[in-house]
PDB file of C-alpha atoms in Angstrom:
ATOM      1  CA  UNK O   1    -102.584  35.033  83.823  1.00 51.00           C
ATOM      2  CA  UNK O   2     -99.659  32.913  82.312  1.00 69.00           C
ATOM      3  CA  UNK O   3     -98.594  29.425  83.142  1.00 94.00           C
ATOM      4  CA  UNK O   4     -95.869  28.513  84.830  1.00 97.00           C
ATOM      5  CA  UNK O   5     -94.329  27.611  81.432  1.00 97.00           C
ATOM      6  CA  UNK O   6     -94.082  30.657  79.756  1.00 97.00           C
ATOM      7  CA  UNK O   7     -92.256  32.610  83.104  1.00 97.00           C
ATOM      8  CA  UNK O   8     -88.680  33.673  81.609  1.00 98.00           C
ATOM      9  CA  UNK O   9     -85.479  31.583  82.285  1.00 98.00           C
ATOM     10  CA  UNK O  10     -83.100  32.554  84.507  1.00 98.00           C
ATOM     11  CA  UNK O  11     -80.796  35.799  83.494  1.00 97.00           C
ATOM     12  CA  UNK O  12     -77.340  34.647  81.934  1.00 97.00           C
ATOM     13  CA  UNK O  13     -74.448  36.821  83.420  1.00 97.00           C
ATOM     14  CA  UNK O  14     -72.972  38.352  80.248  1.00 97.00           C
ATOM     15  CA  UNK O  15     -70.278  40.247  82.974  1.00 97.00           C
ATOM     16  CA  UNK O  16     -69.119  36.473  83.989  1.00 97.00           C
ATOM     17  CA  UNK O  17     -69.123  35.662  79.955  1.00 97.00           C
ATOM     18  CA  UNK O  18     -66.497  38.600  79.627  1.00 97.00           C
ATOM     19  CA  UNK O  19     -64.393  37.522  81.871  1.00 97.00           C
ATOM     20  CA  UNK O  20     -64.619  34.529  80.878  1.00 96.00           C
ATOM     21  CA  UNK O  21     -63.231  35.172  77.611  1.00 94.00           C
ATOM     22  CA  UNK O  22     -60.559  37.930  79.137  1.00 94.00           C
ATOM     23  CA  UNK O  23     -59.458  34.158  81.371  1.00 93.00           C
ATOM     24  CA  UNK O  24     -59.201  32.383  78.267  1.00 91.00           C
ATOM     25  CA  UNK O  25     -57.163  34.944  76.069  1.00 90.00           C
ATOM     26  CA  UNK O  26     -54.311  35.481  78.652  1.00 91.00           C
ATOM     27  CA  UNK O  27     -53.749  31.582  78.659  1.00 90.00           C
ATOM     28  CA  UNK O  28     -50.152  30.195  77.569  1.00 91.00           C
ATOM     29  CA  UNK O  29     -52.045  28.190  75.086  1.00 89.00           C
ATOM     30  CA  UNK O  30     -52.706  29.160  70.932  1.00 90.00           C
ATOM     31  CA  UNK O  31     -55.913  30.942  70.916  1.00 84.00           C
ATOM     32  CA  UNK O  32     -59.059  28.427  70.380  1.00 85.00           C
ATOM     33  CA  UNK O  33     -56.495  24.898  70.639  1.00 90.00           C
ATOM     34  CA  UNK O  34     -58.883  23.507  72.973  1.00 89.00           C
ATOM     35  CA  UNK O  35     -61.982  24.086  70.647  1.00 90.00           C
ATOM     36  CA  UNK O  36     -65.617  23.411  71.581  1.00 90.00           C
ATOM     37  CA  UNK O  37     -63.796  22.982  75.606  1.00 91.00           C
ATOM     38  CA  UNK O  38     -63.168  27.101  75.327  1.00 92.00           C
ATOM     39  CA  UNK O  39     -66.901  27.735  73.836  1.00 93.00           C
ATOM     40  CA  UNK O  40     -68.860  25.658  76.683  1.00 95.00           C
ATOM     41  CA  UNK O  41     -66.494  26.765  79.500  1.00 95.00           C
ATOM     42  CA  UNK O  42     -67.153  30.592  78.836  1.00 96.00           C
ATOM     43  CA  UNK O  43     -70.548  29.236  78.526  1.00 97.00           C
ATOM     44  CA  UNK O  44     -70.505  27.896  81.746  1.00 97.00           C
ATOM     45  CA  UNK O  45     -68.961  30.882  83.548  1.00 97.00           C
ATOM     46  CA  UNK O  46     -71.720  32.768  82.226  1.00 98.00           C
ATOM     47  CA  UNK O  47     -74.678  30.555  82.855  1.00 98.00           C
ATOM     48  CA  UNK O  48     -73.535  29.757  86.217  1.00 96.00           C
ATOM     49  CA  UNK O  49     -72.480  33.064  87.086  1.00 96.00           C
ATOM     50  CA  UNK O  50     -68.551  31.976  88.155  1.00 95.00           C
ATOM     51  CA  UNK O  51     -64.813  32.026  86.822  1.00 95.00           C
ATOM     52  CA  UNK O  52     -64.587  28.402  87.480  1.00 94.00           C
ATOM     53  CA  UNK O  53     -67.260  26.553  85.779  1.00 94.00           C
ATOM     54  CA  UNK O  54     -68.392  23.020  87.060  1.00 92.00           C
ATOM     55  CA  UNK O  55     -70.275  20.137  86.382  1.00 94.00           C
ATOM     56  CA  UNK O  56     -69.765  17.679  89.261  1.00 94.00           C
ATOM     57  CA  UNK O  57     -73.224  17.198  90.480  1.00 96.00           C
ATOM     58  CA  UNK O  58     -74.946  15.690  87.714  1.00 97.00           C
ATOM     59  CA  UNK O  59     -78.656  14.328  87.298  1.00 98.00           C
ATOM     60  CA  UNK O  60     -80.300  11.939  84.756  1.00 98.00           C
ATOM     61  CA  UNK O  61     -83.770  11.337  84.260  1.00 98.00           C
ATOM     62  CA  UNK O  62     -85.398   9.067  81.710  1.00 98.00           C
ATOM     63  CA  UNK O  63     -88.687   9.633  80.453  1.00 98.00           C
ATOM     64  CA  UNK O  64     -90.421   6.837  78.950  1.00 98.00           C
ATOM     65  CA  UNK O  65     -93.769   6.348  77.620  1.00 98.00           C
ATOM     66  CA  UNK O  66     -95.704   4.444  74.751  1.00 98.00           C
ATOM     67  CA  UNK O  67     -97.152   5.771  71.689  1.00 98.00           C
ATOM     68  CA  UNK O  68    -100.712   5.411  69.905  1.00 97.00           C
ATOM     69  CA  UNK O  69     -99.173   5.746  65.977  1.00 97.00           C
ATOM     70  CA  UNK O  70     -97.044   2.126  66.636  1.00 96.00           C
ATOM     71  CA  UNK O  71     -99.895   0.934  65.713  1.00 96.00           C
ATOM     72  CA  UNK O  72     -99.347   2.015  61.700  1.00 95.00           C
ATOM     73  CA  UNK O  73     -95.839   0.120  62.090  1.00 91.00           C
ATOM     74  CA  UNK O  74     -93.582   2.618  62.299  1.00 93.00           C
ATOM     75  CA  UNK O  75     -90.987   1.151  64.530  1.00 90.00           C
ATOM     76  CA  UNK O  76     -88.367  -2.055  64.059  1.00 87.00           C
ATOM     77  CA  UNK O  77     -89.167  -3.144  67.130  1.00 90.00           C
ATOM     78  CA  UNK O  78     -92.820  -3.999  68.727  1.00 92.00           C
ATOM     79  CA  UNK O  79     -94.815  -1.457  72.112  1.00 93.00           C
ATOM     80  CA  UNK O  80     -93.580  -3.903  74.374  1.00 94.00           C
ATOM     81  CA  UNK O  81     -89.715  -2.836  74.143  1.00 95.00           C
ATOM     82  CA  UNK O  82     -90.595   0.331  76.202  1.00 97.00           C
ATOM     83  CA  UNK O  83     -91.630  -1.053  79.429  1.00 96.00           C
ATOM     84  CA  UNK O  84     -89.341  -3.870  79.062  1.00 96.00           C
ATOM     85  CA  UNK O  85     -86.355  -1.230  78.748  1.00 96.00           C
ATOM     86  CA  UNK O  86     -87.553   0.653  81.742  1.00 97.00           C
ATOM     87  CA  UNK O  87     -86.960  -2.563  83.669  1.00 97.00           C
ATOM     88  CA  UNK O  88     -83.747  -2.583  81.956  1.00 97.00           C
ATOM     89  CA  UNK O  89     -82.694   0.779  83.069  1.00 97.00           C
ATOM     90  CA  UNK O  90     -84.049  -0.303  86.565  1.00 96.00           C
ATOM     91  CA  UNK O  91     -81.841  -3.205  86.929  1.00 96.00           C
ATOM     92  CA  UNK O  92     -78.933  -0.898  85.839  1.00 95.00           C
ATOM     93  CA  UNK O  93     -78.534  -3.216  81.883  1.00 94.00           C
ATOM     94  CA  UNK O  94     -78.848   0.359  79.544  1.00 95.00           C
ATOM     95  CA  UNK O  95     -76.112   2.074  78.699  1.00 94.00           C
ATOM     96  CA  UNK O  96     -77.275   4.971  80.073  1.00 95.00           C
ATOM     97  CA  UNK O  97     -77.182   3.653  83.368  1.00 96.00           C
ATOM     98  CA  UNK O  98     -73.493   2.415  83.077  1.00 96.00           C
ATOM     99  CA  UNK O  99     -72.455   6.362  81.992  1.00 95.00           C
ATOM    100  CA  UNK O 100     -74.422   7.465  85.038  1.00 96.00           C
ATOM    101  CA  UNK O 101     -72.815   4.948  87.582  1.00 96.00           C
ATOM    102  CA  UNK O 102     -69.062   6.320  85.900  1.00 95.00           C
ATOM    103  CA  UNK O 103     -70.206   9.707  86.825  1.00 93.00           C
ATOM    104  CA  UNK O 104     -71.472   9.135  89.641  1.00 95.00           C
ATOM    105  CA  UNK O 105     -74.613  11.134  88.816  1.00 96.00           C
ATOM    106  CA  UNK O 106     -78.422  10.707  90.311  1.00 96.00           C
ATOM    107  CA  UNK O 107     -80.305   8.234  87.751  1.00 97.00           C
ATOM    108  CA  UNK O 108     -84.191   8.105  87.910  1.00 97.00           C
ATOM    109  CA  UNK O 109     -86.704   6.997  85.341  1.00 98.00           C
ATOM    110  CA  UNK O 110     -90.060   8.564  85.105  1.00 98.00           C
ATOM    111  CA  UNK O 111     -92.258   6.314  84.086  1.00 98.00           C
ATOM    112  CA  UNK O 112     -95.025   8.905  81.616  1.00 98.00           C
ATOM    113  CA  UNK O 113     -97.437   6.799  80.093  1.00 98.00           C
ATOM    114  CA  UNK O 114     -96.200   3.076  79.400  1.00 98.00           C
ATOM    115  CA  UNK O 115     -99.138   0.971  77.436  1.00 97.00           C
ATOM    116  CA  UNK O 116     -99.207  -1.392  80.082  1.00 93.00           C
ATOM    117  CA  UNK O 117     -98.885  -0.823  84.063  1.00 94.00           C
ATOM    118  CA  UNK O 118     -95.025  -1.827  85.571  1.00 96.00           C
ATOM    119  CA  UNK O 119     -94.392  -3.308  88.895  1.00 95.00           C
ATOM    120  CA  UNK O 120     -92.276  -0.890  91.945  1.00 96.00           C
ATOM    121  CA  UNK O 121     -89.184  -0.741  90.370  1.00 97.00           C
ATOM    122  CA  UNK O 122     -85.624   1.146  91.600  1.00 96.00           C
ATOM    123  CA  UNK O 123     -84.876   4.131  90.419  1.00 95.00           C
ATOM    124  CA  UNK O 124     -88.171   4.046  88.286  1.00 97.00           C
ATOM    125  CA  UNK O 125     -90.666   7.162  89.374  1.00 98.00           C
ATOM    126  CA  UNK O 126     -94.043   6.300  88.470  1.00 98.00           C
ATOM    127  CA  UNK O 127     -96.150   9.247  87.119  1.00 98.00           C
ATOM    128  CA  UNK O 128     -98.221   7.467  84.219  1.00 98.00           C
ATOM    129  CA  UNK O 129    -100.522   9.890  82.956  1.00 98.00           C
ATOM    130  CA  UNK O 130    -102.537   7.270  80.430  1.00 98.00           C
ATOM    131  CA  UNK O 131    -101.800   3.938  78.397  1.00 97.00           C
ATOM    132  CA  UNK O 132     -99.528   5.612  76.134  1.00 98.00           C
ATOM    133  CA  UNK O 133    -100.709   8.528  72.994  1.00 98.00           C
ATOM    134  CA  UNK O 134    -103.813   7.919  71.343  1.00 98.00           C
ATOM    135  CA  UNK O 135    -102.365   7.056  67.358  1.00 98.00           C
ATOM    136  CA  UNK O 136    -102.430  11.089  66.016  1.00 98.00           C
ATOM    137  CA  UNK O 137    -103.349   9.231  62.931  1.00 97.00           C
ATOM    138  CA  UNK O 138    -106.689   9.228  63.966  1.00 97.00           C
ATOM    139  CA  UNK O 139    -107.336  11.746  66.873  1.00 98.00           C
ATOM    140  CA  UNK O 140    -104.960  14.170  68.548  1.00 98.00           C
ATOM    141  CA  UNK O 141    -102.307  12.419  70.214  1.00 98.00           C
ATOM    142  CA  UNK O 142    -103.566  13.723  73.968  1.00 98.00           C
ATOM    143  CA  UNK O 143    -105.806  16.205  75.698  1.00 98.00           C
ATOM    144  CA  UNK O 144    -104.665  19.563  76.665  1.00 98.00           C
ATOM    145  CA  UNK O 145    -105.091  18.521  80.307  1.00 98.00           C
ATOM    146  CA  UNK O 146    -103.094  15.398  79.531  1.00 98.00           C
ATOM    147  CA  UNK O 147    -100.242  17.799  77.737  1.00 98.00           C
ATOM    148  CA  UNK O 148    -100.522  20.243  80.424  1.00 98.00           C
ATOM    149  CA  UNK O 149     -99.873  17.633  82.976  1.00 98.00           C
ATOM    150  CA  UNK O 150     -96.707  15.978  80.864  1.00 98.00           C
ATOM    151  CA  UNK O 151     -94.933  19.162  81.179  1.00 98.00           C
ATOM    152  CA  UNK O 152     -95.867  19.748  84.960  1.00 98.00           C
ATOM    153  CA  UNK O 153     -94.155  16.119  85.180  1.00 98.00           C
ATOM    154  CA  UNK O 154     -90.886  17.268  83.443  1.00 98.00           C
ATOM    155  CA  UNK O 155     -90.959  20.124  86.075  1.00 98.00           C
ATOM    156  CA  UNK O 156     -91.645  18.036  88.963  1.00 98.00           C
ATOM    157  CA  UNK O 157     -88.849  15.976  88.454  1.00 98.00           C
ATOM    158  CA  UNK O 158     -86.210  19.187  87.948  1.00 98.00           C
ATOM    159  CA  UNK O 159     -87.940  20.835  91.114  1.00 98.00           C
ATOM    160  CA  UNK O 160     -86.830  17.604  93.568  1.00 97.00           C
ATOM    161  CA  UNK O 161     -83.187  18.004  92.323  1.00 95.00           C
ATOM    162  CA  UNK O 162     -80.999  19.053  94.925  1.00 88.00           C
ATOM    163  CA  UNK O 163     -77.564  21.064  94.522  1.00 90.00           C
ATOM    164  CA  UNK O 164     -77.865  19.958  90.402  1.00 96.00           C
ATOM    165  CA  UNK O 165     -75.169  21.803  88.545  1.00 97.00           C
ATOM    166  CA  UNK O 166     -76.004  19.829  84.671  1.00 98.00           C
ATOM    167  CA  UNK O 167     -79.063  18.361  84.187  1.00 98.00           C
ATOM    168  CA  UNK O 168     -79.041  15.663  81.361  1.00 98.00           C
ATOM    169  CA  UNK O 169     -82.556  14.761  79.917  1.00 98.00           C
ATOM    170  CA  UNK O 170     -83.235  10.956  78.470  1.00 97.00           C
ATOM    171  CA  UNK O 171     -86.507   9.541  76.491  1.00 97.00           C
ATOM    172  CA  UNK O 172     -87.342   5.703  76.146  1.00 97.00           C
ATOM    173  CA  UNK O 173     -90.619   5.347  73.671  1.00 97.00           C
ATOM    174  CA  UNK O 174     -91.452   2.978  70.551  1.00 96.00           C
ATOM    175  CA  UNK O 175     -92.584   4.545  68.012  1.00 95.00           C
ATOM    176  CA  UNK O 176     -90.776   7.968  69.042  1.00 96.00           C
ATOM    177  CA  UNK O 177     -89.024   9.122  66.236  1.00 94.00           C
ATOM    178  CA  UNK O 178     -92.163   9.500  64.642  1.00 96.00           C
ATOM    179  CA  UNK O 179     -93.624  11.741  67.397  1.00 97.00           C
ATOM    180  CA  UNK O 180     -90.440  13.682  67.339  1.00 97.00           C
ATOM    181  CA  UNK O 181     -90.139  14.173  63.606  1.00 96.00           C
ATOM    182  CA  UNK O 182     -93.917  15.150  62.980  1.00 97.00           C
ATOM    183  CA  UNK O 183     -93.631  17.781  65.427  1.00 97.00           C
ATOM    184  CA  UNK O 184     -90.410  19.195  63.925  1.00 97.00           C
ATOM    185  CA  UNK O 185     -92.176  19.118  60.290  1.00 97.00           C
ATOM    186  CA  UNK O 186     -95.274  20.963  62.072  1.00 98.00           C
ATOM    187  CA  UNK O 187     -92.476  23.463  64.147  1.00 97.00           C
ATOM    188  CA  UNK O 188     -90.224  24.244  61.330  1.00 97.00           C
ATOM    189  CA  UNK O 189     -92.093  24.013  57.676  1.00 96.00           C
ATOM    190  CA  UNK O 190     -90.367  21.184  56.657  1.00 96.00           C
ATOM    191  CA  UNK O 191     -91.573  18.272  54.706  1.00 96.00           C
ATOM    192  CA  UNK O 192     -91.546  14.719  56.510  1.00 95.00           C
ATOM    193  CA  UNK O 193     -89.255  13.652  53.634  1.00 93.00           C
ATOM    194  CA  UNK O 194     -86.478  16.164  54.617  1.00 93.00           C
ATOM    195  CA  UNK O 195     -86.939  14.762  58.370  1.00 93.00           C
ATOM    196  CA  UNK O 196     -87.746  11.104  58.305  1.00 91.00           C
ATOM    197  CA  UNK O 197     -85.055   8.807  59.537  1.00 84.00           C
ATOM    198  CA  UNK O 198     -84.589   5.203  60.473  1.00 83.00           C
ATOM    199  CA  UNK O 199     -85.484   5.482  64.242  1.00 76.00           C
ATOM    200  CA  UNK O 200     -84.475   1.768  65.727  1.00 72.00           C
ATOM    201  CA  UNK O 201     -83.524   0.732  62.320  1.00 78.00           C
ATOM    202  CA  UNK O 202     -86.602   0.514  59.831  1.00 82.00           C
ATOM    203  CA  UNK O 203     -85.633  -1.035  56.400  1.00 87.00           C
ATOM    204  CA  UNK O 204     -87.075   1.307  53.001  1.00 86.00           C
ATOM    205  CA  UNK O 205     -90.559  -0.042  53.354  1.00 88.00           C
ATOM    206  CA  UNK O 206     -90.763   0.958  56.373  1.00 78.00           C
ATOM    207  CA  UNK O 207     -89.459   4.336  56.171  1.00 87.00           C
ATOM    208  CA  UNK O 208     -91.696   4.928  53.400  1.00 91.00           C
ATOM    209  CA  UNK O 209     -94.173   4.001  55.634  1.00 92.00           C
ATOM    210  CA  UNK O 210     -92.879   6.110  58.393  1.00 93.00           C
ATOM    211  CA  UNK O 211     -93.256   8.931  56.049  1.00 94.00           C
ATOM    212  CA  UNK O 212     -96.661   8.596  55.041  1.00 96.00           C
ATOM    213  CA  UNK O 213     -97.860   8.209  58.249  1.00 97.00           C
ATOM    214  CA  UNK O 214     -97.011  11.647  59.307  1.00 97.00           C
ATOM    215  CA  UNK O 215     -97.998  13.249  55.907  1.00 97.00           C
ATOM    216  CA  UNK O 216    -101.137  11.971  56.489  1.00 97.00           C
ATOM    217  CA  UNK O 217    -101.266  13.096  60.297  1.00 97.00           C
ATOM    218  CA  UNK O 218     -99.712  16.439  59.547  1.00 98.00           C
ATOM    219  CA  UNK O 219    -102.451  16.652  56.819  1.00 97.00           C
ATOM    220  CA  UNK O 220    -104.981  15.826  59.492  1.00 97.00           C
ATOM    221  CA  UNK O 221    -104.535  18.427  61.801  1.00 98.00           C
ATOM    222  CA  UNK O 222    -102.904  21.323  59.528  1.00 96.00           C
ATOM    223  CA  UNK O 223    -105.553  23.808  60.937  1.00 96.00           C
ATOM    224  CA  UNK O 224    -103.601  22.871  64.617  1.00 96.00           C
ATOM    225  CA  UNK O 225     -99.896  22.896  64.238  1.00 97.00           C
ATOM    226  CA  UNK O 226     -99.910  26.790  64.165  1.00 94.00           C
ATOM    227  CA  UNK O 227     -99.341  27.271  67.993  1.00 97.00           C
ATOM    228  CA  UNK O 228     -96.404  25.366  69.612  1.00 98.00           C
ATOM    229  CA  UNK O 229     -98.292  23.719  72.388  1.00 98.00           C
ATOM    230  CA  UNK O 230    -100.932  22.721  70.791  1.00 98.00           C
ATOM    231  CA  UNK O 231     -98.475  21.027  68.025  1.00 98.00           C
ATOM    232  CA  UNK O 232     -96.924  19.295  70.888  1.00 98.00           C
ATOM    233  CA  UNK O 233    -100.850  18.033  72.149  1.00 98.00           C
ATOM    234  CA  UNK O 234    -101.810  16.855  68.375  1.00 98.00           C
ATOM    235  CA  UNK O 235     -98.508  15.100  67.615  1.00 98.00           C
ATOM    236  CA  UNK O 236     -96.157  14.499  70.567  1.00 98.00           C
ATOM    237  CA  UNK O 237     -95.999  11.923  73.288  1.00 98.00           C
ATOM    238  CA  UNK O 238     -96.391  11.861  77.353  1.00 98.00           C
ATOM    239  CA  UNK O 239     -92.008  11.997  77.389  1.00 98.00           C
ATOM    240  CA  UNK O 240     -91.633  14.746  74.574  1.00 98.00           C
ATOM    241  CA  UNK O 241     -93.596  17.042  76.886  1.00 98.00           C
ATOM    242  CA  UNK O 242     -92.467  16.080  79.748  1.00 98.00           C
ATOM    243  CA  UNK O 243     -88.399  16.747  78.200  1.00 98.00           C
ATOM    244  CA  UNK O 244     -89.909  20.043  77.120  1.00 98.00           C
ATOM    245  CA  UNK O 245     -91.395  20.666  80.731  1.00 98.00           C
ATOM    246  CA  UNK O 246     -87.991  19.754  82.540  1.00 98.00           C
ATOM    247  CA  UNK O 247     -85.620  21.552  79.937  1.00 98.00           C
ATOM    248  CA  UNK O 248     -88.353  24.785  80.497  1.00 98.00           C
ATOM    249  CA  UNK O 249     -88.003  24.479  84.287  1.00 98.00           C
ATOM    250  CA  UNK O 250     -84.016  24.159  84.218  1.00 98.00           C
ATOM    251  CA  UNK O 251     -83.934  27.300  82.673  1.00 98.00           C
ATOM    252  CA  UNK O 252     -86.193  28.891  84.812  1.00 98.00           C
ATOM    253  CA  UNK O 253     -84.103  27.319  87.865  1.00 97.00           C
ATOM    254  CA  UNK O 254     -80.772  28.388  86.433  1.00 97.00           C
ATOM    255  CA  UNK O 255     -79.733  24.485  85.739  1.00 98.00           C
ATOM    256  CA  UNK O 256     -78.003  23.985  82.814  1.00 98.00           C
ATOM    257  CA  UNK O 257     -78.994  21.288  80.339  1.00 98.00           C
ATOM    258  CA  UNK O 258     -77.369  18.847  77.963  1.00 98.00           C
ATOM    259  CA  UNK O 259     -79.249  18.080  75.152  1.00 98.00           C
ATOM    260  CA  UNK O 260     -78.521  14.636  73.926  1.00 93.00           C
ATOM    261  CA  UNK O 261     -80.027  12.789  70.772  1.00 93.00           C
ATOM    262  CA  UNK O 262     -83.244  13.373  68.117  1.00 95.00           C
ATOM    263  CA  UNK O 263     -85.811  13.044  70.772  1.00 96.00           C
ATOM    264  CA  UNK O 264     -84.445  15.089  73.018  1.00 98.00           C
ATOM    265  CA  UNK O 265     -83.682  17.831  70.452  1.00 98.00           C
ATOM    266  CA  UNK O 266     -87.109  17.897  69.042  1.00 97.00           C
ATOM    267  CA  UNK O 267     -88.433  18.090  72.915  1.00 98.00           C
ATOM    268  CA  UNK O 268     -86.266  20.937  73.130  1.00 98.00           C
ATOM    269  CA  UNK O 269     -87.579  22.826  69.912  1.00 98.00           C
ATOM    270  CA  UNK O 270     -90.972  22.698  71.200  1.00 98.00           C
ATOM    271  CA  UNK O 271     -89.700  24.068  74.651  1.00 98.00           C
ATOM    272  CA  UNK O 272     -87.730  26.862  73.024  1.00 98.00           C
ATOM    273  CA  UNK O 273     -91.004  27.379  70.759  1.00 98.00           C
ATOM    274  CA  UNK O 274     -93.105  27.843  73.867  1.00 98.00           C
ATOM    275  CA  UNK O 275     -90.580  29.918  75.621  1.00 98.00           C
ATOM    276  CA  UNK O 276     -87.842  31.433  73.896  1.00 98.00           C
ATOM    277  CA  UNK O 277     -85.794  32.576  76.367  1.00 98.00           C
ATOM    278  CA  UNK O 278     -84.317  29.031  78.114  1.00 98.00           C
ATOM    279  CA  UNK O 279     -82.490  28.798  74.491  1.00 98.00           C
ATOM    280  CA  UNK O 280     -78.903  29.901  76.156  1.00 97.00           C
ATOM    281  CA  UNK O 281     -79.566  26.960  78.862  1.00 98.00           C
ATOM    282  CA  UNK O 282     -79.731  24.214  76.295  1.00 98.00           C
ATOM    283  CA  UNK O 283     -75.957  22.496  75.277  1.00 97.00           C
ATOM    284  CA  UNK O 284     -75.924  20.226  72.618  1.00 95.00           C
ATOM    285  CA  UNK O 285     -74.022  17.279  72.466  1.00 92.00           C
ATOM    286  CA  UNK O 286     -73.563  16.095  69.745  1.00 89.00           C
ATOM    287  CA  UNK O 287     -75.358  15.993  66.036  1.00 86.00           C
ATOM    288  CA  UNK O 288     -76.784  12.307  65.545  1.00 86.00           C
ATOM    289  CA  UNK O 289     -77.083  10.157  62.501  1.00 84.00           C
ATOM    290  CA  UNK O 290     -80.496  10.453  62.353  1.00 85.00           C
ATOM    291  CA  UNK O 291     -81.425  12.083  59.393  1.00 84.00           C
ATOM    292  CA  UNK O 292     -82.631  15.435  59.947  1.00 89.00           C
ATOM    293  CA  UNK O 293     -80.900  16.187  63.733  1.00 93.00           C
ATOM    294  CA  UNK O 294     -78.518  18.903  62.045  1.00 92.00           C
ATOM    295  CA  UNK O 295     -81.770  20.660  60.820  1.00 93.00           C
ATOM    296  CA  UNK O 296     -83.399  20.562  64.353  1.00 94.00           C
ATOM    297  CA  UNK O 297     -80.489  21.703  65.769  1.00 93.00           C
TER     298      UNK O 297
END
């Protein structure tokens, strides 16, 4: 019997995608003057299965959790940032929160696995699996129970939307880039080198360092990076597989998704990995300077 997980996404309308297209070529406008606009409106049409697309009703969700390989001093800043930027996003501080409130979108953050435990906040959803990752330079960064139950957060949280018409995934983690960037070297072949980038702003030491900590961990556990979810339990973190669970369940609920950052793209190679057809569901926004987003993408 398969898990919920691997059930295929939603079917995209290709008749609404025509006339899409038919809409936009009979415009007074020169063909393709409003760019990328044109690309993701037909997109829309189709996904949505309408002439008019729309993205009104908009939801945000954070995920944030620690990680077990800030311990090999990977990150510019120390574990403690993540639950103290939770609070942030909870008293409405982040930036995040300010784009939210100007689109008048539903804001939550789902709190996955923060080191240490954080009081009731607003707008902050408690489902803490553990302390944060155990350090994958040692040990696999989480059970398969624990990475089975990340994902079933990420579709939790998509399942409790009501009348959603974009969903926009977040992540909020120390030490996250490195999660993100071993499991893209384990997904697509690449060498850490080709991937590594500054995160939060590591000087060269430390992105030497970043890179030879996920050599080593890639080195590790070569003989389990062959299968997509288990990748995801030897290397990710509690809000990589929850992104991967909510972006998996979007599809599956016909919700389309805005992919937004490094994180969040590597999150969304794993869920594409482990289920291949939500790939028309995912929009990216933009390509990042972090070195090696371009490739992910």
């Amino acid at each position: 019997m398969s898990e919920w997980w691997q059930q295929s996404a939603r079917a995209v309308s290709e008749k609404h995608r025509e006339r899409a297209i038919a809409h936009q070529n009979q415009l007074t406008k020169p063909p393709g003057s409003l760019g990328r606009i044109e690309q993701i409106a037909v997109e829309l049409c189709a996904l949505q299965q309408c002439d008019m697309p729309h993205v009104d009703k908009v939801s945000i969700a954070v995920f944030a959790a620690d990680h077990g390989v800030a311990a090999e001093g990977v990150s510019a800043f120390p574990q403690v940032v993540t639950g103290e930027m939770v609070k942030n996003f909870a008293a409405g501080g982040a930036a995040i929160t300010v784009l939210a409130r100007a689109l008048s979108a539903q804001f939550q953050v789902v709190n996955v696995g923060t080191v240490g435990e954080l009081p009731v906040l607003p707008h902050v959803l408690d489902r803490r699996i553990a302390a944060g990752t155990t350090n994958f330079c040692q040990a696999p960064a989480m059970s398969a129970d624990e990475c089975a139950l990340a994902l079933q957060v990420g579709a939790d949280v998509i399942d409790q939307l009501h009348d959603c018409e974009l969903f926009i995934g977040g992540e909020m983690g120390i030490a996250n880039t490195t999660a993100a960037t071993a499991l893209a070297c384990a997904l697509l072949s690449v060498a850490p080198k080709e991937l590594v980038g500054r995160g939060t702003g590591v000087d060269d030491a430390g992105l030497l360092r970043k890179t030879a900590v996920i050599d080593a961990a890639l080195h590790k556990h070569r003989e389990h990076l062959h299968a997509p979810l288990t990748a995801l339990q030897y290397l990710g973190g509690f809000e990589i597989a929850a992104l991967a669970g909510a972006y998996i369940r979007c599809a599956q609920r016909g919700v389309p998704v805005l992919v937004d950052g490094f994180i969040c793209t590597a999150a969304a190679l794993v869920a594409t990995r482990i289920n291949a057809t939500i790939a028309p569901w995912l929009l990216f926004s933009h390509a990042s300077a972090e070195r090696g987003h371009r490739v992910l993408i």
